Each structure stands twice: as C-alpha cells, then as structure tokens.
CSV table of C-alpha atoms in Angstrom, one decimal:
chain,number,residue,atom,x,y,z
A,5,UNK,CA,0.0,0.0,0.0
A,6,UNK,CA,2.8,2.5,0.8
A,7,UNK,CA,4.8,1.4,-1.9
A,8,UNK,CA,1.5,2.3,-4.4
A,9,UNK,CA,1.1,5.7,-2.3
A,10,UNK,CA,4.0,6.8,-3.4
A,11,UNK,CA,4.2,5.5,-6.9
A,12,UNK,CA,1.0,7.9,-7.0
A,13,UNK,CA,2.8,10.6,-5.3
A,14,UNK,CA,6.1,10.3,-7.9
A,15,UNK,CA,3.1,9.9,-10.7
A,16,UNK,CA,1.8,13.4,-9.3
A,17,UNK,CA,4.7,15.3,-9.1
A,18,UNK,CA,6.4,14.0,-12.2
A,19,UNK,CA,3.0,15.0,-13.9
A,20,UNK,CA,3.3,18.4,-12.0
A,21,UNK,CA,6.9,18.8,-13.7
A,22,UNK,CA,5.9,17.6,-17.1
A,23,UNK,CA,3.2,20.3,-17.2
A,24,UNK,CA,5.3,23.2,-15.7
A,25,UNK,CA,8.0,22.6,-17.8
A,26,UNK,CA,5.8,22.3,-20.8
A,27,UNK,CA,3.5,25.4,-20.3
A,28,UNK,CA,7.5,27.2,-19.6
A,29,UNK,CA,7.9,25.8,-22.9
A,30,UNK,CA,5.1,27.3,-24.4
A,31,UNK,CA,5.7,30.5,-22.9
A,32,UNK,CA,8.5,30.7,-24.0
A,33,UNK,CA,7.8,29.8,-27.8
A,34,UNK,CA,5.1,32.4,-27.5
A,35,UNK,CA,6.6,35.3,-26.1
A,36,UNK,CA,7.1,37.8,-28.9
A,37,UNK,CA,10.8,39.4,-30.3
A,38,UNK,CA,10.3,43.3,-29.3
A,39,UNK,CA,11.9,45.8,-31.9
A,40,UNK,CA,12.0,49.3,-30.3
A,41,UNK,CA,11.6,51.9,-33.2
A,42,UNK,CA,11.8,55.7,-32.7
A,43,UNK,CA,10.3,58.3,-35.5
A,44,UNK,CA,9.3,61.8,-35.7
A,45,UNK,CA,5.5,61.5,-36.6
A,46,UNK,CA,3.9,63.0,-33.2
A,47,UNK,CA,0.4,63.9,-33.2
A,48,UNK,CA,1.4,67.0,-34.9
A,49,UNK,CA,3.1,65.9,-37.2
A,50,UNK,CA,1.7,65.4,-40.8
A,51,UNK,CA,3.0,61.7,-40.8
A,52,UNK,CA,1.0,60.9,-38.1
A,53,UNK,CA,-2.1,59.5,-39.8
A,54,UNK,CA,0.6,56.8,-42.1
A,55,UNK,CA,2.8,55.8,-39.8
A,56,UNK,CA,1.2,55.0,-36.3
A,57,UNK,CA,-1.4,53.1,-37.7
A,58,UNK,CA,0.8,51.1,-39.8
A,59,UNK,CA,2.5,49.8,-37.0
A,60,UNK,CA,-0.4,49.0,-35.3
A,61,UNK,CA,-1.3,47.5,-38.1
A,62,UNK,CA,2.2,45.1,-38.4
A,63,UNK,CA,1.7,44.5,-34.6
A,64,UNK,CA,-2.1,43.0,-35.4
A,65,UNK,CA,-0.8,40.7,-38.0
A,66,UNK,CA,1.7,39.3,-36.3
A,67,UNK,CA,2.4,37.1,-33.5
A,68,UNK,CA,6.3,36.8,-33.4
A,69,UNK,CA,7.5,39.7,-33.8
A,70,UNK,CA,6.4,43.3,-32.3
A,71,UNK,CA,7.4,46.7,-32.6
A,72,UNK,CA,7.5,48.9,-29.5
A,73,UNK,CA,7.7,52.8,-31.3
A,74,UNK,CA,8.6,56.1,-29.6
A,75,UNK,CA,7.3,59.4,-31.1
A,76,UNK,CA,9.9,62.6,-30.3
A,77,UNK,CA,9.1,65.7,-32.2
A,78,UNK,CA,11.3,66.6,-34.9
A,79,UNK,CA,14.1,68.9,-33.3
A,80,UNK,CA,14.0,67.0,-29.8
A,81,UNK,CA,14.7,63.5,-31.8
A,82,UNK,CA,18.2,65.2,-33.4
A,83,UNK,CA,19.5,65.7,-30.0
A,84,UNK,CA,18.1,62.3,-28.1
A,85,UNK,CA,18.9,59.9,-31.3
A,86,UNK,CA,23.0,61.1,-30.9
A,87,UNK,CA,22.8,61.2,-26.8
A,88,UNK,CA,21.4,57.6,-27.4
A,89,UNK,CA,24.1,56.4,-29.9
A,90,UNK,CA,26.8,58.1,-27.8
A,91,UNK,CA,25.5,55.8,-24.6
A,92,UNK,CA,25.6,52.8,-26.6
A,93,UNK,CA,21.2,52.8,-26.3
A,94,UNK,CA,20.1,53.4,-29.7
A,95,UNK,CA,16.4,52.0,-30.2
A,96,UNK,CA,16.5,48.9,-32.8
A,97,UNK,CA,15.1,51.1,-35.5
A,98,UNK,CA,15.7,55.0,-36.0
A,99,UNK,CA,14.4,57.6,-37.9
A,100,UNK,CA,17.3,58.9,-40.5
A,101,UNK,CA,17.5,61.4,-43.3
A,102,UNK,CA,20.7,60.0,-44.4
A,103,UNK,CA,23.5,61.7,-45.6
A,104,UNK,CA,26.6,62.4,-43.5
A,105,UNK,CA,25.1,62.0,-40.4
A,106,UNK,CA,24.1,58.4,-41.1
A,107,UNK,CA,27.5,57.8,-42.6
A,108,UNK,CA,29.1,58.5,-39.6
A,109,UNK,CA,26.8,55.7,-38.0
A,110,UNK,CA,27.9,53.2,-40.6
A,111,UNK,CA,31.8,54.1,-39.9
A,112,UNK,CA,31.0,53.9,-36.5
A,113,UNK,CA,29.4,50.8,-36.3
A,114,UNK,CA,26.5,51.8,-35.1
A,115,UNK,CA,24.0,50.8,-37.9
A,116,UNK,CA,24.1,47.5,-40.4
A,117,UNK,CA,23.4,47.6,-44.1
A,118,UNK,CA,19.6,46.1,-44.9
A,119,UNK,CA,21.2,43.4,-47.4
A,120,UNK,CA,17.1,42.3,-48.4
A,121,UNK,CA,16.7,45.7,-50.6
A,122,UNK,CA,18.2,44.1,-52.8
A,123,UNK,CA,16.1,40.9,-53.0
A,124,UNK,CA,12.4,40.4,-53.7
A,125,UNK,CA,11.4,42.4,-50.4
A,126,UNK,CA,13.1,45.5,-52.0
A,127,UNK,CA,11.8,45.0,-55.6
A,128,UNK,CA,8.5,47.6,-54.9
A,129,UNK,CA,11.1,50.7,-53.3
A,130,UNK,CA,11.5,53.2,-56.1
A,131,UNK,CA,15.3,52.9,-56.6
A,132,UNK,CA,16.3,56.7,-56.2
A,133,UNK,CA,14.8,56.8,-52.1
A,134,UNK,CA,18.1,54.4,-51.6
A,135,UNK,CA,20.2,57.5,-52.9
A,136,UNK,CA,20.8,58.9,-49.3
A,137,UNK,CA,21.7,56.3,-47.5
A,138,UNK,CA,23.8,53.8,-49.7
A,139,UNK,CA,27.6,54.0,-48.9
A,140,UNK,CA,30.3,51.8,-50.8
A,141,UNK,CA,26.9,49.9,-52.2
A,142,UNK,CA,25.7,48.7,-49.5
A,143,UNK,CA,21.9,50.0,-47.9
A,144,UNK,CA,21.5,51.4,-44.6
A,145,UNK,CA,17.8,52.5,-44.4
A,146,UNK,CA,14.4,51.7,-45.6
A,147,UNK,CA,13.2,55.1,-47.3
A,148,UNK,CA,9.3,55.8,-45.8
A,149,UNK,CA,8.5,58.6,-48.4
A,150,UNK,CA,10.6,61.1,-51.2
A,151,UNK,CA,11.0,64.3,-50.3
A,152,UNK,CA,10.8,68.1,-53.1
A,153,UNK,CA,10.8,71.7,-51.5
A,154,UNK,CA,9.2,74.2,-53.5
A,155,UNK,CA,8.1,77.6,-53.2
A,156,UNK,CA,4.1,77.5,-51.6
A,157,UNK,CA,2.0,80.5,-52.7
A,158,UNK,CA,-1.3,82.1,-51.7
A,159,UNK,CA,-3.2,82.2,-55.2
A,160,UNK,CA,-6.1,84.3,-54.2
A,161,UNK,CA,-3.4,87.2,-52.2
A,162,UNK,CA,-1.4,87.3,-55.7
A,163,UNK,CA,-4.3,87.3,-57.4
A,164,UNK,CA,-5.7,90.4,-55.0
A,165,UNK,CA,-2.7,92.6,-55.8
A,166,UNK,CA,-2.7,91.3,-59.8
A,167,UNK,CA,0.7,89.4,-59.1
A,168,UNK,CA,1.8,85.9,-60.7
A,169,UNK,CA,4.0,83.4,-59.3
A,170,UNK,CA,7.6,84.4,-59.1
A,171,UNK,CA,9.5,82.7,-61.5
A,172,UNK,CA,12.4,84.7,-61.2
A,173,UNK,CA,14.4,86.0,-58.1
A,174,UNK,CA,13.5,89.8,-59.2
A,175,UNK,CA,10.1,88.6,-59.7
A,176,UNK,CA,10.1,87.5,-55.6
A,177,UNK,CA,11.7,90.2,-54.4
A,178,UNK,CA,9.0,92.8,-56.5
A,179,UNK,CA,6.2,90.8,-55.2
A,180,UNK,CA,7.7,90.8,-51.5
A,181,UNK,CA,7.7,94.7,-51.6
A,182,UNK,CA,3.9,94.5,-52.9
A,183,UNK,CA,2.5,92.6,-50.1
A,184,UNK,CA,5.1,94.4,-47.3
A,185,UNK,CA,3.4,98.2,-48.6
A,186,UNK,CA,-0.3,96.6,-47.7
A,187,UNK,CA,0.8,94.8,-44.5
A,188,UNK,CA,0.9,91.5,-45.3
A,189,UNK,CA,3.6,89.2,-44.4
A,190,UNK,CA,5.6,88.2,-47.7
A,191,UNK,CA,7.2,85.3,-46.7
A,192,UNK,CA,6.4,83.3,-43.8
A,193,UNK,CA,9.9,82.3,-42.0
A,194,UNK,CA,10.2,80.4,-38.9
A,195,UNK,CA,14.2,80.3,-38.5
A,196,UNK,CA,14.7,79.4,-35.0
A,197,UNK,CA,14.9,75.9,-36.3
A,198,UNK,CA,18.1,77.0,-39.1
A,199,UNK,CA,17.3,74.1,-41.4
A,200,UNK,CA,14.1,76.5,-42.9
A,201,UNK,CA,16.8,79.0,-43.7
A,202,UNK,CA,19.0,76.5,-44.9
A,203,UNK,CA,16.1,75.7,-47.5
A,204,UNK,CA,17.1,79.2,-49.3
A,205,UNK,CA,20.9,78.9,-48.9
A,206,UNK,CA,20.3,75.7,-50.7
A,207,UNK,CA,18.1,76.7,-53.4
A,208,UNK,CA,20.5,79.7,-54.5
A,209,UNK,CA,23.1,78.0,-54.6
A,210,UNK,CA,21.7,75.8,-57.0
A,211,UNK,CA,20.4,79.0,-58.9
A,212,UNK,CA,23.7,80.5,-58.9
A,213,UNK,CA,26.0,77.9,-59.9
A,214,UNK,CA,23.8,74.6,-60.4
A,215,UNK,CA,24.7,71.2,-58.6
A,216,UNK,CA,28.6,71.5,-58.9
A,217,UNK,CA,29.8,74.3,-56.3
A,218,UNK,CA,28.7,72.2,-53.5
A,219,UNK,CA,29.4,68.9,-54.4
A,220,UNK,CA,33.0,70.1,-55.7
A,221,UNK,CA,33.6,71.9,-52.4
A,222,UNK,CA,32.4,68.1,-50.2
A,223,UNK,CA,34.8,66.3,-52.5
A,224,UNK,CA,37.3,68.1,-51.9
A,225,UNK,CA,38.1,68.8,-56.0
A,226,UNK,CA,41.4,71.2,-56.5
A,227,UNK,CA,40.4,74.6,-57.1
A,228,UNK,CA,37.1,74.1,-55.4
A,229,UNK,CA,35.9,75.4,-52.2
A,230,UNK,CA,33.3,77.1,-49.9
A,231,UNK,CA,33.8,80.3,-51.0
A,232,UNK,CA,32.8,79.7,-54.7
A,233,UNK,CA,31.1,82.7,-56.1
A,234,UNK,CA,28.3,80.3,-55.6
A,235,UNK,CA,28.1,80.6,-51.9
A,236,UNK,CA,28.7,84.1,-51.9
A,237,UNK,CA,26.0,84.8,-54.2
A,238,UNK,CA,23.9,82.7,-52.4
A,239,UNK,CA,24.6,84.8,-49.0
A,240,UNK,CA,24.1,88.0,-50.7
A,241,UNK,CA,20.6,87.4,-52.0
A,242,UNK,CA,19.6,86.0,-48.4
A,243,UNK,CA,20.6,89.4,-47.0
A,244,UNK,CA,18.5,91.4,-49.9
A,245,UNK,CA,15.8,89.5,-49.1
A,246,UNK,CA,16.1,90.7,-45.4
A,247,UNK,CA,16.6,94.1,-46.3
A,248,UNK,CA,13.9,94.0,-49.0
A,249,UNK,CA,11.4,92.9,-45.8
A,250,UNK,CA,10.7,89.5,-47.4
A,251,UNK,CA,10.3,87.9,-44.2
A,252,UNK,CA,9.1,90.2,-41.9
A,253,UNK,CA,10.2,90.4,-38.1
A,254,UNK,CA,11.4,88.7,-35.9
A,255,UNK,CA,11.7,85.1,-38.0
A,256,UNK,CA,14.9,84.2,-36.2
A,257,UNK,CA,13.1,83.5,-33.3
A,258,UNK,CA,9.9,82.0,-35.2
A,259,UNK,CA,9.4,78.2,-35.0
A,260,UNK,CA,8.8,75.8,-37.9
A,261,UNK,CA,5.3,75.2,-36.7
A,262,UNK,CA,4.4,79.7,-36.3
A,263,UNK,CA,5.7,79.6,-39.9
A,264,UNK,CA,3.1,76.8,-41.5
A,265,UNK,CA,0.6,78.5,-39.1
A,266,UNK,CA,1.1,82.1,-40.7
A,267,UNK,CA,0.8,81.5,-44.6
A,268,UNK,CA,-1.7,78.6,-43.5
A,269,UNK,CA,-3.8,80.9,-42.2
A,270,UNK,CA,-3.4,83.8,-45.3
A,271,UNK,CA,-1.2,86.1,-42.7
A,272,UNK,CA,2.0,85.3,-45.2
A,273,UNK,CA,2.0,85.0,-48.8
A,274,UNK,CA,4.6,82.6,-49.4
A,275,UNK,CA,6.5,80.1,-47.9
A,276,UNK,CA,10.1,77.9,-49.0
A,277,UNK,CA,8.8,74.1,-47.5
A,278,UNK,CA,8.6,70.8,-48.5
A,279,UNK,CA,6.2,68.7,-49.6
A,280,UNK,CA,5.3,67.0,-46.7
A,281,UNK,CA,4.0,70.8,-45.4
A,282,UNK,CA,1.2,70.6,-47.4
A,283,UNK,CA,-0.5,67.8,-45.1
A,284,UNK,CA,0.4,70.5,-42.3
A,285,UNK,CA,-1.6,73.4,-43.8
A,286,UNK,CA,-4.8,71.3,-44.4
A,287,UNK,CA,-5.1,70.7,-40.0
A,288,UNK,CA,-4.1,74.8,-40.0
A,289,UNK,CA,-7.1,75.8,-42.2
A,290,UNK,CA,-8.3,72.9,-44.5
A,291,UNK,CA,-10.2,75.5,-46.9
A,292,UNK,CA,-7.0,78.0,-47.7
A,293,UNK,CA,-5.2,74.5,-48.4
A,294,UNK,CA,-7.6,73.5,-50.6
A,295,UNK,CA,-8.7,76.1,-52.4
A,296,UNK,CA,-5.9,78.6,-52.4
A,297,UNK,CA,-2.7,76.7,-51.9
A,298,UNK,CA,-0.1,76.5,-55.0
A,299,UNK,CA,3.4,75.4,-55.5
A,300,UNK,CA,6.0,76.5,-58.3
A,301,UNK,CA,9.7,75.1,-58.3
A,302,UNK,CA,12.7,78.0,-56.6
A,303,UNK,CA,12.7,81.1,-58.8
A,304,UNK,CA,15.6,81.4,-61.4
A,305,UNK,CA,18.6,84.0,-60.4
A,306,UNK,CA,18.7,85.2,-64.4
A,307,UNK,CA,15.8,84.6,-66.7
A,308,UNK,CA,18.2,83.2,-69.4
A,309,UNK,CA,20.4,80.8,-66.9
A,310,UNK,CA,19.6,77.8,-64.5
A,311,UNK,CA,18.4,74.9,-64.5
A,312,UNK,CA,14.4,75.0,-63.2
A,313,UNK,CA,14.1,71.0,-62.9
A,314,UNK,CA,17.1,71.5,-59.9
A,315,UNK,CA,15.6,71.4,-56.3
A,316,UNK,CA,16.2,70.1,-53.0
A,317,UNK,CA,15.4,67.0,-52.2
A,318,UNK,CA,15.9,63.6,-51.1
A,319,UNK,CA,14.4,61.0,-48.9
A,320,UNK,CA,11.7,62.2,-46.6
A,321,UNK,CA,11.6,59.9,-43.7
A,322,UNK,CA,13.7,56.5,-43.5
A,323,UNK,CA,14.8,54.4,-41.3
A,324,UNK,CA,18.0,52.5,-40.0
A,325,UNK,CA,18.7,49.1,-37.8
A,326,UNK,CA,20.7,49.3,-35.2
A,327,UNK,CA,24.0,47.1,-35.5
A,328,UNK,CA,22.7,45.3,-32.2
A,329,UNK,CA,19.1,44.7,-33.0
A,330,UNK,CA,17.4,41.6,-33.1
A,331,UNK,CA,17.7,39.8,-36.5
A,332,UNK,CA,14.3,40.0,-37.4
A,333,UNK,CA,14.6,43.8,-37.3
A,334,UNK,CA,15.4,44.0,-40.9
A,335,UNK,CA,12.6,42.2,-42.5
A,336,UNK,CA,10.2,43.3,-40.1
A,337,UNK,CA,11.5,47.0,-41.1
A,338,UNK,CA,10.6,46.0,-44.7
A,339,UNK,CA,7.3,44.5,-44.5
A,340,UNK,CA,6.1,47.6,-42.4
A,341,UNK,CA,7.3,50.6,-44.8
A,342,UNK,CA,6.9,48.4,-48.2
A,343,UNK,CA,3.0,47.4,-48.0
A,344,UNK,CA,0.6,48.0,-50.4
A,345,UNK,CA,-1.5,49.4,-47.7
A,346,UNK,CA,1.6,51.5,-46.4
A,347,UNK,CA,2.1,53.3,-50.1
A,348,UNK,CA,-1.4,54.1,-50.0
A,349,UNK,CA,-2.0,55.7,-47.0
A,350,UNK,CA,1.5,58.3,-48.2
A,351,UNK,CA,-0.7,58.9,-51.3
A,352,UNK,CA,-3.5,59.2,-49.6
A,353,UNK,CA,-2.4,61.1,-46.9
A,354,UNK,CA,-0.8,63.9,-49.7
A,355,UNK,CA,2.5,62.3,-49.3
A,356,UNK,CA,4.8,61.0,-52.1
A,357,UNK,CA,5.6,57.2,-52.0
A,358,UNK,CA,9.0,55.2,-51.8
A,359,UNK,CA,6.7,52.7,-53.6
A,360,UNK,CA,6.4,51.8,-57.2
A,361,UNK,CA,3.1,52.7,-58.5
A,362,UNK,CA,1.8,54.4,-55.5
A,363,UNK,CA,2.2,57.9,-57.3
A,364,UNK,CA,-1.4,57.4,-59.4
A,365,UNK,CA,-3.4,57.1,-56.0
A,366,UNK,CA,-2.1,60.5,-55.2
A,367,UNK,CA,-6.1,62.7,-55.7
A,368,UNK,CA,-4.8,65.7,-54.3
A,369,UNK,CA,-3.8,67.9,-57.4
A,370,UNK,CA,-1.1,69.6,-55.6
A,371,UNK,CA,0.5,67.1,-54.2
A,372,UNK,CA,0.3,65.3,-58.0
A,373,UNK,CA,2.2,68.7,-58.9
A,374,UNK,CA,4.9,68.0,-56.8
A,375,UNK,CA,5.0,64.5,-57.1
A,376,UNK,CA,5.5,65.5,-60.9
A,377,UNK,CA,8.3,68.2,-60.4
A,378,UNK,CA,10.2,65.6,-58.3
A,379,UNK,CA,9.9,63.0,-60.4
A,380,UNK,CA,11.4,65.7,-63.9
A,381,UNK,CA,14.1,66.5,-61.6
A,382,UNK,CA,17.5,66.7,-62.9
A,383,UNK,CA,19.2,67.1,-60.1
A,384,UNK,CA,17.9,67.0,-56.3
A,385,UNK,CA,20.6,68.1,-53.8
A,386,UNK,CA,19.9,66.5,-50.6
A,387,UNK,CA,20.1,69.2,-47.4
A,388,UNK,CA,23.2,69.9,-46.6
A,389,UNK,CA,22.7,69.6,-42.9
A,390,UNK,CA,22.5,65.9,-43.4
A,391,UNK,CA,24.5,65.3,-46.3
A,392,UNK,CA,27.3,67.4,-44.5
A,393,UNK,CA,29.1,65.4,-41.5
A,394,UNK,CA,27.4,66.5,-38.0
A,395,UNK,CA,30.4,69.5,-37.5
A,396,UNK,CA,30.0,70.7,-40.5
A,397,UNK,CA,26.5,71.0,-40.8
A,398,UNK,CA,26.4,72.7,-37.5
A,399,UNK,CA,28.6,75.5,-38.8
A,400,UNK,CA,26.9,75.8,-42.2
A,401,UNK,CA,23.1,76.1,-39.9
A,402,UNK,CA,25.2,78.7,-37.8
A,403,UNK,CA,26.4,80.8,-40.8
A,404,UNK,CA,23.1,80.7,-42.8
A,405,UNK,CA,21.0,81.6,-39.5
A,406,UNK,CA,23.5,84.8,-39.0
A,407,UNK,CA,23.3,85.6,-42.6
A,408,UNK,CA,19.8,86.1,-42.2
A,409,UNK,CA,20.3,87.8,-39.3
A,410,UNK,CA,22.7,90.4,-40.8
A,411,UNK,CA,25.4,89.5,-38.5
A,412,UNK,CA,27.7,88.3,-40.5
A,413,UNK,CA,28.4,88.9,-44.6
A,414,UNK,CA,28.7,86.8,-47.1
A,415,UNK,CA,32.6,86.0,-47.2
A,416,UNK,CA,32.7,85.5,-44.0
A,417,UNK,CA,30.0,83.0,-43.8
A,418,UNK,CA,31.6,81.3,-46.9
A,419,UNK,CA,35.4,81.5,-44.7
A,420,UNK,CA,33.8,79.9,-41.6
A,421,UNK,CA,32.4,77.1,-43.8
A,422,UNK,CA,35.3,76.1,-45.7
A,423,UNK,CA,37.7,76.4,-42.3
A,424,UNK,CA,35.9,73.8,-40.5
A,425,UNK,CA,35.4,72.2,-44.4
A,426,UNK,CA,38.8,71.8,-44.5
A,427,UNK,CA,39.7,71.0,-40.6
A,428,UNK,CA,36.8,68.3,-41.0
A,429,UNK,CA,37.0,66.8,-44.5
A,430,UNK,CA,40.7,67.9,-45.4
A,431,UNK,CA,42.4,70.3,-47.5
A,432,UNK,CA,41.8,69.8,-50.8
C-alpha cells in the first residue's frame, strides 16, 4: 500500500513537472521578439495619420514579432537619437534622413546595411529613395516617403494685388515689396529651427552655380571650395531679401510650426517648404489649403540661366537598424514601410511614395504637382545639414542663421564654412 502511495505521489509530481515545464515551454515559444523603433511622426506631425497606424497595423498581423515605437518631435529626436548612440542605447530602428550623419553611424558601427533591398522584399522601393543612404553599395535604411521643397503661394493674395507666381528671383523680391506696402507678411519664415533658412541657402546656390559648387567643395576637388562665387551669391541674396522685408520680423526667433501657421492661415504669402507641409496646412485651415494653396519650383537668379528641374530633395523619412538589433529587425523593417496598404496611406495622406506605382493614387492635385516636379528632376541636392558630417552641418546652420540675421556677410559665412570644411574633411 505505501509502496502504491508513493508511486502515485512520484506519478503526481512528475506529472506536476511535465506540465510546468511544458507550459514554460510554451511561454517561452510564444513570447514575442520586441523591436523598439523611434520616429518623428507625433500627433502634430503630418506623418502621423501613415505611420502610427501602420504599425499597429504590423503589430495586429503578427504574432512573433512586435514593434514597441517612440514618437519625439522633430528637433527634440536630433538631439536624443546622438545622446542615445553616444550611450551605446540606440532603439533597434531609428528615424534617418541619411546623408553624412548616417555615414558617420555606418563608420561607427552603429548601424548595419539592410542586405534584403536588394532581394524580392526591396523589388517595390523606387530605386532613387536608396540614394541617401547607400555607402560603398551597401543600404543602410528603408526610405518611408521622397521628399521636393518648393516655393508655396497664396493664389487668391497674388491674385488680390494682380501678381503671378515668381518665376524669377527679381520677380520675388517685386512681389515681396507689394505685399510688405499693404501689410501683409511676404514670406512666412520660422528660422529658429536654421534648417528652414538652410532651404534658401540651398536653393540659391543651386540658382547660382547649379549642382557643382557644392558637391566640388564636399569632395574636396582642386580649385574648389566654400567660398565659390556660388556661396557668396547665395549669401548676398539671403541678406537682400532681409533688407527688402521679405520675411518680416522677428523670424529668427519664429518656429517651424508659427511659420506653417502664418501662410496657413493667409497672414504670409509665401512660404520655402517641403512637400510634406502641405499635409500640415490642411489641420491649419483645410479651406485656404484646398482652395488657395499653390506650389511652383525656386525662382531662377537670371531669366536666361539655370536649370528650373534642380531642387532640394531627397528622402523624406527613412529608417536604419541598429548594429545590435534583433535579426528580425530587418525584415520586419521592410514589410512595415513596403506594404501596399503603407504606399497608399502616403498617397492618400498627400505624401509621395518610396513605392512603385503608389504615385497614381495620389487625388490631391497639388500634391500630383509635386509629385511630378520631383519625379522631372535633374538634379535633387539632398540638405546639406544631413548630407554634410554633424560638424560641419552645424557650422553651415550657424552661418546661414546669422546671414539672415545680418550678423555676418557673405565672405565671412563662406570663410567659416570652408575652415571647418577643411579641418573636417581635409584640405583639398
């Protein structure tokens, strides 16, 4: 009898094992790989009705694998992404712009290259979004959208004052002193940020001296540098634009989100943005968007020279995979941005799609514009302060925020450039 009580007691517990290791087992097999992901798109900002739901949409469909996001605003995540990378605690997947910046991530071993672009998985990405962030062939993010900045207008303020789009600098510069005599902001400027000043820097440059200047001063070419007539062009007209009272007051200390509110709202009559603002003025005042919003590409310099299909541009939003994240990061990464249901939404949402074909879902007609001018592009310089390494891009923000500032001239903004240019990237 004792001997059968505790073959029924061994039974038990053995049981009792089986089934706690078992359910462990289970557990185990069940519990999901977490990918932490941090991106820009905050409730106010115009990628927030594509890409939240999106991942809640991955994070529906699948059982193994989950994404944990983080939404920073824009100027906040600059700063936390490089504290985070410094410490060694990046998130497993990161907003980028490529460029320098994430160059300096691949040389520091921060990021990995996304091999699967080049399979299958990367067969619906429109080949150009790669651009940014390919170094020595190899891909280092998953583009989200493309990116065009182009000169926004208020049709029915031109219109009031019998004024057409300015299609040449002398053109901009007449309309600005129209609007400034009847009180009405010209150009709506909110500089505090330095990147929306960098936006004009950019485009004259181009205007002055087409794709060459800069690229010739980055490569370091002989003879070239960052006080090409170019650059001091470029400077100059900045500062007659101030003078002229194309920007009105104050727009030093004016954030990006004052400037989309003023022309938004009709108080400015212009403004430099990209694309992606458009999305932005329809939650500011959903009627002016619609029904008196307009886009035309940077005014020429000279009427007979420049290139008009030239404009800033790149990758809107992409993303990059941390060196240490789980291996399942990268496809995961992949099927979230490259969806049929992803492209959509960006069309839908008056964004333009990374994705093949998306571009005929786009029904907004300005956005179609844009899409359009982007796609006739020539050349589309990416922005400096992410194609430049981090140093250098903080000097060339500095110099283009005191240009506009009147603190500085033109030669000496192009002098400070091309020091750190060549303390940074080398003599030539």
């Amino acid at each position: 009898m004792k001997k059968t009580r505790k073959m029924i007691l061994f039974c038990t517990l053995a049981l009792s094992m089986i089934l706690t290791l078992s359910a462990g087992h289970v557990e185990a097999r069940q519990s999901p790989t977490i990918i932490t992901m941090w991106h820009i798109a905050v409730e106010s900002d115009s990628f927030y009705s594509v890409l939240p739901p999106a991942i809640e949409r991955f994070n529906a469909t699948h059982t193994d694998v989950q994404i944990e996001a983080q939404a920073i605003q824009n100027d906040a995540f600059k700063t936390q992404i490089q504290v985070a990378i410094a410490a060694g605690e990046q998130p497993d997947i990161f907003m980028t712009w490529g460029g320098g910046l994430l160059q300096s991530y691949v040389e520091g071993g921060v990021v990995r290259d996304i091999p699967e672009l080049d399979t299958d998985l990367g067969a619906n990405f429109i080949a150009g979004g790669f651009a940014p962030s390919t170094f020595d062939g190899k891909h280092y993010a998953v583009p989200a959208n493309l990116a065009g900045v182009f000169l926004y207008y208020n049709k029915d303020l031109f219109e009031q004052f019998d004024l057409t789009a300015p299609a040449t600098w002398d053109d901009l510069i007449s309309s600005c002193e129209t609007f400034s005599d009847n009180g009405i902001i010209p150009i709506a400027l909110g500089n505090v940020n330095r990147w929306t000043g960098s936006f004009w820097f950019m485009n004259l440059v181009l205007r002055a001296g087409g794709s060459e200047p800069f690229m010739n001063a980055y490569n370091r070419v002989e003879g070239a540098s960052f006080t090409d007539p170019a650059f001091i062009e470029a400077g100059a007209k900045i500062q007659e634009a101030v003078e002229a009272g194309c920007f009105g007051e104050g727009f030093n200390g004016v954030d990006y989100p004052d400037e989309q509110l003023l022309f938004g709202t009709g108080l400015a009559a212009m403004e430099l943005q990209g694309d992606w603002n458009y999305a932005g003025l329809l939650n500011v005042d959903a009627e002016i968007a619609e029904n008196s919003v307009d886009v035309v590409p940077f005014p020429l310099l000279d009427s007979e020279w420049g290139d008009p299909n030239a404009l800033v541009g790149g990758t809107g939003q992409a993303f990059a995979i941390s060196a240490d994240a789980p291996a399942e990061a990268n496809v995961a990464l992949l099927e979230l941005l490259g969806s049929d249901e992803f492209g959509l939404a960006a069309a839908e949402n008056g964004f333009i799609p990374a994705l093949k074909g998306f571009d005929q879902n786009i029904e907004v007609p300005i956005v179609q514009k844009m899409a359009s001018l982007l796609g006739q592009a020539s050349f589309v310089q990416l922005a400096y302060d992410q194609f430049l390494p981090p140093e250098l891009a903080q000097v060339h923000l500095d110099t283009t925020q005191q240009l506009f500032g009147l603190s500085t001239t033109p030669e000496e903004a192009a002098d400070a450039t091309e020091a750190a240019a060549a303390e940074i990237l080398g003599a030539e």
